[in-house]
């Protein structure tokens, strides 16, 4: 037996033969038997960019909300986890702090889970502890709820105040990842403990390929969390811009894509002939005015992979202290340059991609586009003694730098249930400054011995805790709201990104309802609520049976209806009609809103038609409320005589009362 899960759901993790697993799966009362798979990490100014300031960021900046973070652990000595001005730990808290970690009134819990990982990979070396030696977990925890730290910077870059979205919230850390790997068995054990400990929000920046909800550890744990009143916020994954790539797509999870903010890092390279080219990178090295010889990797290495700076292809004697020009292909070309003793890297993109993400490298480096790369190579190959030097990285901010979906951020549609729009929302996930473990390699290469207390990295892993912090902020204003209500508030008040920008061209499949607006979400006007029974009915409608569902449900009595309802009957704050077999459409979908604003309120419907001859009607057009908490139902009817192939048609409906705009996206597409 590896684990026995008994506090909040019944189950266990054990080593079984295939025959044992098959026999067990046929027993009455067994929901599912599935292999423990490995999940992978989805690797401050951002809060000001979102409009969250120290003046408006909540009831005591997060109140006594407890955020549970599943990740690589925590560096508890980081200033981001100081407990200055915090009162006593809430008496309801039942969590634990491992002996090797010194918790405080801010960091109130720290546990680790390794049995599943060790079953797969063998015993871990050294002492097992929640302490973070990677950096990822410290980073995500501080984004969600880090205490304010003046003068935070990455080797002098992006200097300012680093803080989380809910700096007054408490943190509980559950280390489920070792390196980049996170075992399902360990993840479920962490869910079981976290729900007993008393967390209010869960932040999970890891994932794997979508699968049956009842064989997905995060979906199973998240369902139990939902029944306990805990919203599970998850990252969508880093496999964009391909479609059908979004991870963590169960409807009771809050799935987060990544966007840029109004900040850009540029590092210029100056050539000996006076030409200069602007690239992107976060260069944490003191470049001074030193010139270096310039060489093309393909001329100083072995084999066809050498031009990409493939691992082990470069000759140390030929590149020592020189700046190496590499074509973009290998994921970590800087590692090869570092190990061979090179003095820097010019990374030439293989395609003409206008990427907005800047990355740090283990050697001085910059990334240039294909056209500029050709010019650099022409100079390198035509000059007897080519030389170059890096200029200091420039950090530019301002309104003219518009937010877009990150190129790497995974897009929908939802592979399991296309009629549930995923991702749900987008949040900053590009070049985010946050706390770091001094034992974690700052650029992901262990031979890079630099030490930093803060780091700038990108990923939907960074976007996820932005939403976790925002959820905590909203919950501090509305502690009685359900997980679905919190989710609805953030979705219906989100800011729609400009779909004309090429990175946003996939629209709602890339950014869901839009960019989070945490301040607006504290007063959404109306919410779309969903109960555990509603989710159970949804599972009936996608062909799970009552016996299976009953194993997941906390309630004792439940039956699937004899007549199956459409998947889109779930009271979700968006509508997706996907993989339509025919080119026409005629459906009526019911939604229900709850008034959480002024007792006497009148809302009027506004519609944006998706185009492609798709027409949308909302009935009734007016909703009148006489009390807070009052519910009203309405119908959204969609009609089309012809839907074109290979197009995603996006529209929306809104409810407006003169103060609030409660927006929900509509997405329609025909099966290819």
XYZ file of C-alpha atoms in Angstrom:
672
model
C 0.000 0.000 0.000
C 1.373 3.391 -1.031
C -1.439 5.634 0.286
C -4.866 5.188 1.828
C -7.194 8.106 1.091
C -9.853 8.244 3.763
C -10.319 11.759 5.114
C -12.360 13.296 2.291
C -12.769 10.485 -0.245
C -12.294 6.743 -0.233
C -9.496 5.157 -2.186
C -5.934 3.953 -2.122
C -2.728 3.844 -4.143
C -0.978 0.496 -4.353
C 1.281 -1.592 -6.562
C -0.987 -3.946 -8.559
C -0.582 -6.325 -11.461
C -2.673 -5.680 -14.555
C -4.869 -8.674 -13.629
C -5.386 -7.352 -10.081
C -6.324 -3.921 -11.408
C -8.820 -5.400 -13.883
C -10.413 -7.567 -11.171
C -10.657 -4.635 -8.777
C -12.239 -2.379 -11.404
C -15.154 -4.827 -11.805
C -16.093 -4.753 -8.122
C -19.283 -3.019 -7.043
C -18.597 0.372 -5.469
C -15.307 0.927 -7.315
C -15.484 4.117 -9.363
C -12.274 3.665 -11.337
C -8.865 2.048 -11.300
C -6.175 3.931 -13.178
C -2.375 4.050 -13.315
C -0.654 6.759 -11.299
C 0.705 8.929 -14.099
C 3.292 11.659 -13.841
C 2.145 15.235 -14.212
C 4.470 18.032 -15.223
C 4.953 21.590 -14.025
C 3.592 24.248 -16.361
C 6.519 26.278 -16.367
C 5.347 42.799 -9.995
C 4.107 44.601 -11.925
C 1.414 42.220 -13.014
C -0.991 43.095 -10.170
C -0.788 46.826 -10.920
C -1.408 45.958 -14.562
C -4.604 44.190 -13.478
C -5.710 47.227 -11.469
C -5.135 45.680 -8.032
C -3.384 48.265 -5.853
C -2.594 48.396 -2.159
C -5.634 50.657 -1.785
C -8.215 48.336 -3.350
C -6.942 44.801 -2.880
C -9.527 43.517 -0.551
C -10.826 42.891 2.881
C -7.523 42.986 4.808
C -5.851 42.161 1.455
C -7.206 38.623 1.465
C -8.490 38.376 5.024
C -7.924 34.992 6.595
C -8.382 33.072 3.353
C -6.019 30.073 3.160
C -4.521 29.228 -0.244
C -3.185 25.695 -0.647
C -0.398 25.421 -3.245
C 0.510 22.058 -4.836
C 3.992 22.436 -6.310
C 7.720 21.909 -5.633
C 7.568 23.194 -2.066
C 8.595 26.515 -0.557
C 11.648 28.487 0.582
C 10.215 29.630 3.924
C 12.985 32.166 4.644
C 11.988 34.269 1.615
C 10.884 37.778 2.581
C 7.753 37.141 0.497
C 6.536 34.906 3.318
C 7.163 37.254 6.231
C 4.271 37.550 8.689
C 4.639 41.202 9.693
C 1.242 42.647 10.709
C -0.461 39.231 10.657
C -2.700 38.227 13.518
C -2.989 34.737 15.019
C -3.502 31.746 12.753
C -7.267 31.106 12.339
C -8.505 28.635 14.957
C -10.240 26.585 12.264
C -6.857 25.677 10.721
C -6.005 21.991 11.258
C -2.904 21.729 9.094
C 0.623 20.645 9.875
C 4.093 22.071 9.390
C 6.948 19.635 8.763
C 9.708 19.712 11.386
C 12.261 20.924 8.840
C 10.210 24.036 8.003
C 9.717 27.011 10.266
C 6.151 28.166 9.641
C 4.726 31.474 10.848
C 1.446 33.399 10.794
C 1.733 33.810 7.012
C 3.073 30.404 5.997
C 0.841 28.248 8.178
C 1.348 24.781 6.687
C 3.951 22.738 4.814
C 3.744 19.044 3.936
C 5.475 16.820 1.388
C 4.423 13.690 -0.560
C 6.947 11.417 -2.241
C 5.702 7.811 -2.043
C 4.157 7.832 -5.516
C 7.227 9.441 -7.066
C 9.559 6.970 -5.335
C 7.491 3.992 -6.510
C 8.102 5.190 -10.052
C 11.707 6.394 -9.866
C 13.185 4.845 -6.724
C 14.184 6.427 -3.397
C 14.984 10.128 -3.325
C 18.489 11.048 -2.231
C 18.919 13.075 0.924
C 16.406 14.294 3.446
C 12.811 14.581 2.253
C 11.279 17.934 3.156
C 8.776 20.532 1.874
C 11.742 22.851 1.243
C 11.925 24.005 -2.372
C 15.204 23.309 -4.168
C 13.715 23.961 -7.612
C 12.196 27.447 -7.316
C 8.882 26.894 -9.109
C 6.814 26.376 -5.952
C 8.249 29.412 -4.169
C 7.504 31.489 -7.275
C 3.859 30.399 -7.639
C 3.105 30.746 -3.911
C 4.453 34.292 -3.793
C 2.480 35.311 -6.907
C -0.746 34.223 -5.224
C -0.230 35.666 -1.771
C 3.296 36.951 -1.238
C 3.842 39.689 1.347
C 5.075 43.013 -0.125
C 8.863 43.180 -0.590
C 10.474 46.512 -1.467
C 13.309 46.584 -3.983
C 12.725 43.099 -5.384
C 14.643 42.535 -8.634
C 16.392 39.985 -10.822
C 20.052 41.029 -10.950
C 18.969 44.665 -11.078
C 16.148 44.175 -13.614
C 12.415 44.891 -13.030
C 13.149 46.501 -9.674
C 10.107 47.362 -7.575
C 7.692 46.024 -4.976
C 6.951 42.316 -5.370
C 3.680 41.176 -3.798
C 0.941 38.653 -4.289
C -2.632 39.315 -5.321
C -3.908 38.585 -1.831
C -0.976 39.525 0.427
C -3.149 39.167 3.525
C -4.058 35.569 2.738
C -2.351 32.633 4.478
C -0.390 29.980 2.600
C -0.288 26.207 3.027
C 2.273 24.362 0.908
C 1.883 20.781 -0.343
C 5.038 19.564 -2.062
C 3.899 16.996 -4.643
C 6.562 17.603 -7.305
C 10.192 16.518 -7.310
C 12.066 18.239 -10.105
C 9.510 18.591 -12.898
C 7.589 15.380 -12.071
C 4.468 15.055 -9.917
C 2.845 11.676 -9.211
C -0.956 11.260 -9.289
C -0.741 9.179 -6.106
C 1.000 12.048 -4.309
C -1.409 14.641 -5.731
C -4.449 12.743 -4.412
C -2.810 12.365 -0.982
C -2.287 16.130 -0.920
C -5.955 16.744 -1.813
C -7.041 14.466 1.029
C -4.921 16.353 3.570
C -5.570 19.865 2.248
C -9.346 19.501 2.477
C -9.055 18.285 6.076
C -6.563 21.023 6.938
C -9.054 23.741 6.014
C -7.808 25.398 2.823
C -10.210 27.784 1.058
C -8.635 27.858 -2.412
C -6.302 25.409 -4.173
C -3.666 26.535 -6.688
C -2.243 23.761 -8.888
C 0.215 24.622 -11.668
C 0.754 21.162 -13.169
C -1.011 18.808 -15.546
C -1.017 16.040 -18.126
C -2.937 15.075 -21.248
C -6.756 15.260 -20.888
C -8.484 11.997 -20.002
C -11.692 10.532 -18.616
C -12.650 12.692 -15.630
C -12.853 9.682 -13.316
C -9.286 8.664 -14.235
C -7.866 12.155 -13.765
C -6.394 12.737 -10.291
C -6.835 16.532 -10.390
C -10.422 16.233 -11.691
C -11.272 13.715 -8.956
C -9.606 15.751 -6.208
C -11.120 18.963 -7.545
C -14.626 17.444 -7.501
C -14.258 16.564 -3.822
C -12.841 20.019 -3.144
C -15.853 21.618 -4.848
C -18.196 19.702 -2.545
C -16.236 21.082 0.426
C -16.643 24.639 -0.875
C -13.071 24.864 -2.178
C -12.340 26.135 -5.702
C -9.431 24.418 -7.499
C -7.537 26.775 -9.813
C -5.384 25.036 -12.450
C -3.053 25.915 -15.325
C -4.090 25.224 -18.930
C -0.646 24.057 -20.090
C 2.169 25.360 -22.291
C 1.545 23.646 -25.631
C 0.191 26.580 -27.615
C -0.539 27.884 -30.075
C -1.906 24.506 -31.215
C -5.636 23.908 -30.788
C -7.092 21.063 -28.662
C -4.119 21.382 -26.294
C -5.722 22.688 -23.067
C -5.181 20.592 -19.927
C -7.204 20.365 -16.683
C -10.554 20.797 -18.420
C -13.181 19.427 -16.002
C -15.961 22.042 -15.598
C -15.588 22.254 -11.797
C -11.925 23.301 -12.232
C -10.975 26.920 -12.981
C -8.672 26.605 -16.017
C -6.246 29.474 -16.620
C -4.418 30.519 -19.801
C -1.435 32.905 -19.844
C -1.146 36.445 -21.196
C 1.509 39.140 -21.467
C 1.524 42.361 -19.457
C 2.597 45.905 -20.350
C 6.297 45.157 -19.877
C 8.927 44.111 -22.389
C 12.586 43.097 -22.021
C 14.944 43.811 -24.928
C 18.662 43.009 -25.198
C 20.542 44.499 -28.124
C 23.571 42.902 -29.786
C 26.191 45.242 -31.275
C 28.453 43.938 -34.054
C 31.992 45.044 -34.866
C 30.820 46.691 -38.104
C 28.585 49.068 -36.138
C 25.315 47.273 -36.894
C 23.004 46.521 -33.982
C 20.009 44.221 -33.664
C 17.322 44.249 -31.029
C 16.487 40.900 -29.466
C 14.496 39.693 -26.473
C 16.012 38.241 -23.331
C 16.349 38.817 -19.619
C 20.108 39.179 -19.350
C 21.074 38.924 -15.704
C 24.803 39.179 -16.422
C 27.024 42.230 -16.065
C 28.092 42.579 -19.721
C 30.053 45.837 -19.230
C 31.724 46.983 -22.465
C 33.459 43.706 -23.248
C 33.755 42.608 -26.861
C 33.927 38.907 -27.704
C 34.858 36.987 -30.817
C 31.796 35.792 -32.737
C 31.414 32.263 -34.186
C 28.709 30.269 -35.906
C 27.915 27.038 -34.029
C 27.722 25.065 -37.295
C 31.373 25.896 -38.000
C 32.760 24.918 -34.596
C 30.855 21.744 -33.771
C 30.243 18.148 -34.795
C 27.358 16.918 -36.919
C 24.191 18.501 -38.286
C 22.906 19.293 -34.777
C 25.846 21.584 -34.035
C 24.241 24.600 -35.755
C 21.440 24.278 -33.204
C 23.958 24.094 -30.340
C 22.783 20.546 -29.652
C 23.994 19.031 -26.413
C 27.581 17.799 -26.666
C 28.113 19.097 -30.223
C 30.313 22.134 -29.496
C 34.141 22.084 -29.177
C 35.338 23.900 -26.060
C 38.637 24.919 -27.644
C 36.835 26.638 -30.527
C 34.205 28.575 -28.570
C 35.870 29.423 -25.243
C 34.825 32.961 -24.206
C 33.243 33.506 -27.624
C 29.678 34.501 -28.483
C 28.075 31.608 -30.364
C 25.355 32.053 -32.997
C 22.838 29.164 -32.916
C 19.702 28.428 -34.903
C 16.557 27.866 -32.872
C 15.724 24.186 -32.464
C 17.263 22.806 -29.290
C 15.277 23.717 -26.169
C 18.368 24.611 -24.086
C 21.103 25.792 -26.465
C 22.613 27.901 -23.671
C 23.388 24.755 -21.673
C 25.678 23.496 -24.460
C 27.368 26.887 -24.718
C 27.865 27.094 -20.947
C 29.273 23.569 -20.642
C 31.694 24.200 -23.506
C 32.927 27.459 -21.948
C 31.338 29.885 -24.406
C 31.002 33.561 -23.539
C 27.487 34.170 -24.846
C 24.691 33.139 -27.191
C 22.782 34.715 -30.071
C 19.733 32.530 -30.596
C 18.246 32.866 -34.096
C 14.589 31.918 -34.355
C 13.946 29.314 -37.055
C 10.694 31.038 -38.062
C 9.699 34.698 -38.269
C 7.879 34.688 -34.927
C 7.084 37.961 -33.162
C 7.339 36.439 -29.704
C 6.696 38.712 -26.734
C 8.178 36.353 -24.150
C 11.694 37.007 -22.929
C 13.682 34.297 -21.177
C 16.794 34.255 -19.017
C 19.699 32.039 -20.058
C 22.662 30.509 -18.269
C 25.054 32.653 -20.350
C 24.706 36.235 -21.669
C 22.233 35.887 -24.544
C 19.597 37.421 -26.751
C 16.986 35.986 -29.140
C 16.717 37.598 -32.589
C 14.240 37.027 -35.385
C 15.072 35.095 -38.532
C 15.745 38.160 -40.693
C 18.130 39.804 -38.231
C 19.771 36.440 -37.650
C 20.656 36.241 -41.344
C 22.399 39.617 -41.116
C 24.353 38.543 -38.015
C 25.441 35.324 -39.752
C 26.398 37.192 -42.927
C 28.718 39.417 -40.886
C 30.085 36.435 -38.942
C 30.883 34.412 -42.064
C 32.304 37.267 -44.179
C 34.612 38.891 -41.628
C 38.114 37.714 -40.715
C 37.757 38.476 -36.994
C 34.075 39.113 -36.253
C 33.310 40.544 -32.826
C 30.159 41.449 -30.892
C 28.966 42.599 -27.493
C 25.694 42.660 -25.602
C 24.171 45.937 -24.488
C 22.400 45.991 -21.096
C 18.836 44.696 -21.071
C 16.264 47.479 -21.298
C 12.919 47.142 -19.508
C 10.112 49.059 -21.168
C 6.610 49.486 -19.733
C 3.507 51.402 -20.731
C 0.013 51.330 -22.125
C 1.243 51.042 -25.717
C 2.346 47.465 -24.927
C -0.972 45.646 -25.249
C -1.780 42.392 -23.504
C -2.043 39.334 -25.720
C -2.370 35.618 -25.119
C 1.074 34.081 -24.751
C 2.209 32.107 -27.785
C 2.947 29.069 -25.581
C -0.421 29.094 -23.780
C -2.527 25.999 -24.573
C -5.727 26.614 -26.535
C -9.053 24.770 -26.556
C -11.436 23.320 -27.579
C -12.118 20.969 -24.685
C -11.063 17.481 -25.812
C -13.366 15.625 -23.397
C -16.549 17.726 -23.504
C -16.344 20.262 -26.360
C -19.547 21.963 -25.175
C -17.732 23.253 -22.073
C -15.509 26.160 -23.115
C -11.895 25.854 -21.947
C -9.729 27.598 -20.916
C -12.014 29.654 -18.660
C -9.951 32.803 -18.318
C -6.539 34.341 -18.971
C -4.123 36.003 -16.534
C -0.550 37.332 -16.622
C 1.944 34.531 -17.146
C 4.794 36.099 -19.116
C 8.001 37.430 -17.533
C 6.652 37.480 -13.992
C 8.963 38.593 -11.172
C 8.391 36.642 -7.952
C 10.258 34.948 -5.101
C 12.715 32.142 -5.850
C 14.607 29.477 -3.970
C 18.328 30.287 -3.672
C 18.952 26.580 -4.327
C 17.044 26.637 -7.618
C 19.008 27.234 -10.857
C 17.795 30.626 -12.077
C 17.829 29.676 -15.775
C 16.998 25.987 -15.382
C 20.570 24.771 -15.894
C 22.156 23.239 -12.802
C 25.697 24.195 -13.872
C 24.657 27.859 -13.694
C 25.740 28.656 -10.121
C 24.185 32.106 -9.809
C 21.945 32.575 -6.758
C 18.815 34.737 -6.753
C 16.050 35.446 -4.254
C 13.715 36.560 -7.053
C 13.377 35.308 -10.609
C 11.530 36.232 -13.802
C 9.920 33.267 -15.560
C 6.928 32.504 -17.782
C 4.235 29.854 -18.123
C 0.599 29.116 -17.397
C 2.114 28.036 -14.065
C 2.538 31.771 -13.351
C -0.945 32.657 -14.646
C -2.646 30.111 -12.375
C -1.613 31.721 -9.043
C -2.667 35.142 -10.352
C -6.184 33.735 -10.512
C -5.783 31.923 -7.177
C -4.883 35.270 -5.612
C -7.822 36.948 -7.346
C -10.206 34.222 -6.119
C -8.924 34.760 -2.585
C -9.462 38.498 -2.953
C -13.092 37.988 -4.053
C -13.661 35.376 -1.338
C -12.439 37.826 1.309
C -15.369 40.073 0.305
C -17.842 37.185 -0.092
C -16.807 34.278 2.188
C -20.200 32.607 1.757
C -19.968 32.260 -2.041
C -19.686 28.810 -3.626
C -16.729 27.818 -5.845
C -18.922 28.278 -8.937
C -20.021 31.742 -7.756
C -16.399 32.849 -7.298
C -15.531 31.492 -10.725
C -18.549 33.179 -12.323
C -17.683 36.555 -10.779
C -14.219 36.519 -12.353
C -15.404 35.179 -15.715
C -18.314 37.576 -16.277
C -16.286 40.684 -15.348
C -13.210 39.751 -17.409
C -11.766 42.128 -20.008
C -12.008 40.870 -23.590
C -8.698 40.945 -25.447
C -8.342 42.440 -28.919
C -9.081 39.577 -31.292
C -7.521 41.461 -34.202
C -4.054 40.804 -32.776
C -2.575 37.666 -34.337
C -1.787 36.081 -30.951
C -5.454 36.491 -29.964
C -6.863 35.160 -33.225
C -8.229 32.013 -31.572
C -10.429 34.237 -29.421
C -12.242 32.499 -26.590
C -10.385 29.253 -27.337
C -7.237 31.082 -26.237
C -8.477 33.401 -23.491
C -11.873 32.034 -22.420
C -13.965 34.872 -21.020
C -11.016 37.288 -21.131
C -8.346 38.813 -18.874
C -9.141 38.742 -15.146
C -10.309 41.979 -13.539
C -10.122 41.170 -9.805
C -11.492 44.501 -8.584
C -14.592 44.323 -10.814
C -15.140 40.704 -9.738
C -15.750 41.769 -6.136
C -19.015 43.350 -7.360
C -20.198 41.336 -10.385
C -23.918 42.157 -10.057
C -25.094 38.698 -11.130
C -23.564 35.243 -10.801
C -24.119 31.860 -12.457
C -24.136 29.354 -9.599
C -23.650 25.584 -9.932
C -24.244 23.046 -7.157
C -22.723 19.597 -6.642
C -26.044 18.119 -7.805
C -25.831 20.195 -11.002
C -22.379 18.784 -11.702
C -23.695 15.281 -10.965
C -26.454 15.798 -13.547
C -23.799 16.984 -16.002
C -21.938 13.692 -15.452
C -25.173 11.788 -16.139
C -25.502 13.710 -19.385
C -22.053 12.596 -20.556
C -22.932 8.948 -19.884
C -21.579 8.240 -16.418
C -24.033 6.110 -14.462
C -25.569 6.843 -11.062
C -23.449 4.167 -9.356
C -20.226 5.786 -10.557
C -21.417 9.272 -9.664
C -22.605 8.216 -6.220
C -19.047 7.186 -5.309
C -17.945 10.779 -5.974
C -20.900 12.520 -4.339
C -21.074 13.475 -0.687
C -24.893 13.353 -0.786
C -26.535 10.019 0.038
C -29.378 10.085 -2.506
C -28.923 10.728 -6.196
C -30.383 9.373 -9.426
C -29.724 10.176 -13.027
C -32.806 11.410 -14.847
C -34.346 8.966 -17.326
C -34.170 11.597 -20.051
C -30.687 12.805 -20.900
C -30.221 16.588 -21.142
C -27.696 18.316 -23.415
C -24.232 18.896 -21.992
C -24.688 22.644 -22.407
C -27.572 22.619 -19.913
C -24.968 23.020 -17.124
C -25.362 26.579 -15.762
C -21.917 27.615 -17.021
C -21.046 31.333 -17.530
C -20.266 30.643 -21.206
C -21.722 28.638 -24.090
C -19.801 26.444 -26.508
C -21.489 24.502 -29.298
C -18.713 22.461 -30.778
C -18.122 19.740 -33.343
C -21.549 20.277 -34.895
C -22.248 17.525 -37.414
C -24.524 19.622 -39.586
C -24.143 23.070 -41.025
C -27.304 24.381 -39.390
C -28.246 25.170 -35.815
C -31.463 25.646 -33.844
C -31.053 25.292 -30.067
C -32.461 26.838 -26.910
C -30.255 26.866 -23.797
C -31.456 27.830 -20.336
C -29.308 29.783 -17.913
C -30.026 30.990 -14.360
C -28.534 34.032 -12.642
C -28.538 35.065 -8.996
C -28.668 38.721 -7.986
C -25.735 39.561 -5.693
C -25.950 43.330 -6.146
C -28.562 45.897 -5.188
C -31.896 44.410 -4.030
C -33.890 46.368 -6.609
C -32.171 45.966 -9.950
C -33.221 45.773 -13.591
C -30.948 44.194 -16.185
C -31.306 44.440 -19.960
C -29.849 41.950 -22.426
C -27.361 42.913 -25.131
C -26.206 40.468 -27.778
C -23.208 40.273 -30.086
C -23.963 37.773 -32.853
C -21.164 35.296 -33.645
C -21.321 35.932 -37.383
C -21.404 33.281 -40.076
C -25.209 33.624 -40.201
C -25.541 32.591 -36.540
C -28.240 34.640 -34.791
C -28.656 34.858 -31.014
C -31.817 35.767 -29.109
C -32.135 36.181 -25.325
C -35.588 35.708 -23.778
C -36.776 37.565 -21.786
C -34.836 40.679 -22.700
C -35.262 42.181 -19.237
C -34.703 40.721 -15.772
C -36.169 42.559 -12.773
C -35.006 41.730 -9.247
C -36.609 42.798 -5.964
C -34.133 41.229 -3.512
C -30.536 40.164 -3.157
C -30.206 36.416 -3.667
C -33.207 36.267 -6.000
C -32.796 33.975 -9.014
C -34.071 34.412 -12.552
C -33.904 32.058 -15.534
C -33.695 32.990 -19.198
C -33.132 31.318 -22.567
C -30.320 31.846 -25.064
C -31.523 30.725 -28.507
C -29.110 30.191 -31.381
C -30.201 29.772 -34.973
C -28.221 29.336 -38.191
C -29.018 27.972 -41.642
C -25.385 27.514 -42.618
C -22.230 27.297 -40.502
C -18.952 27.389 -42.442
C -16.314 24.723 -41.872
C -12.926 25.489 -40.339
C -14.144 28.606 -38.536
C -14.732 29.321 -34.876
C -17.540 31.846 -34.616
C -17.507 33.945 -31.459
C -20.199 36.163 -29.952
C -21.550 37.006 -26.519
C -24.514 37.999 -24.442
C -24.486 40.577 -21.662
C -26.740 41.712 -18.844
C -26.510 45.460 -18.095
C -28.073 47.539 -15.320
C -26.218 50.820 -15.835
C -23.504 49.854 -13.344
C -22.617 46.249 -14.107
C -21.845 44.495 -17.386
C -22.210 40.731 -16.912
C -20.696 39.212 -20.056
C -20.656 35.604 -21.269
C -18.905 34.394 -24.447
C -20.538 32.189 -27.091
C -18.467 29.957 -29.350
C -19.837 27.926 -32.271
C -17.990 25.690 -34.700
C -18.707 22.907 -37.142
C -17.024 19.526 -37.069
C -14.122 19.434 -39.536
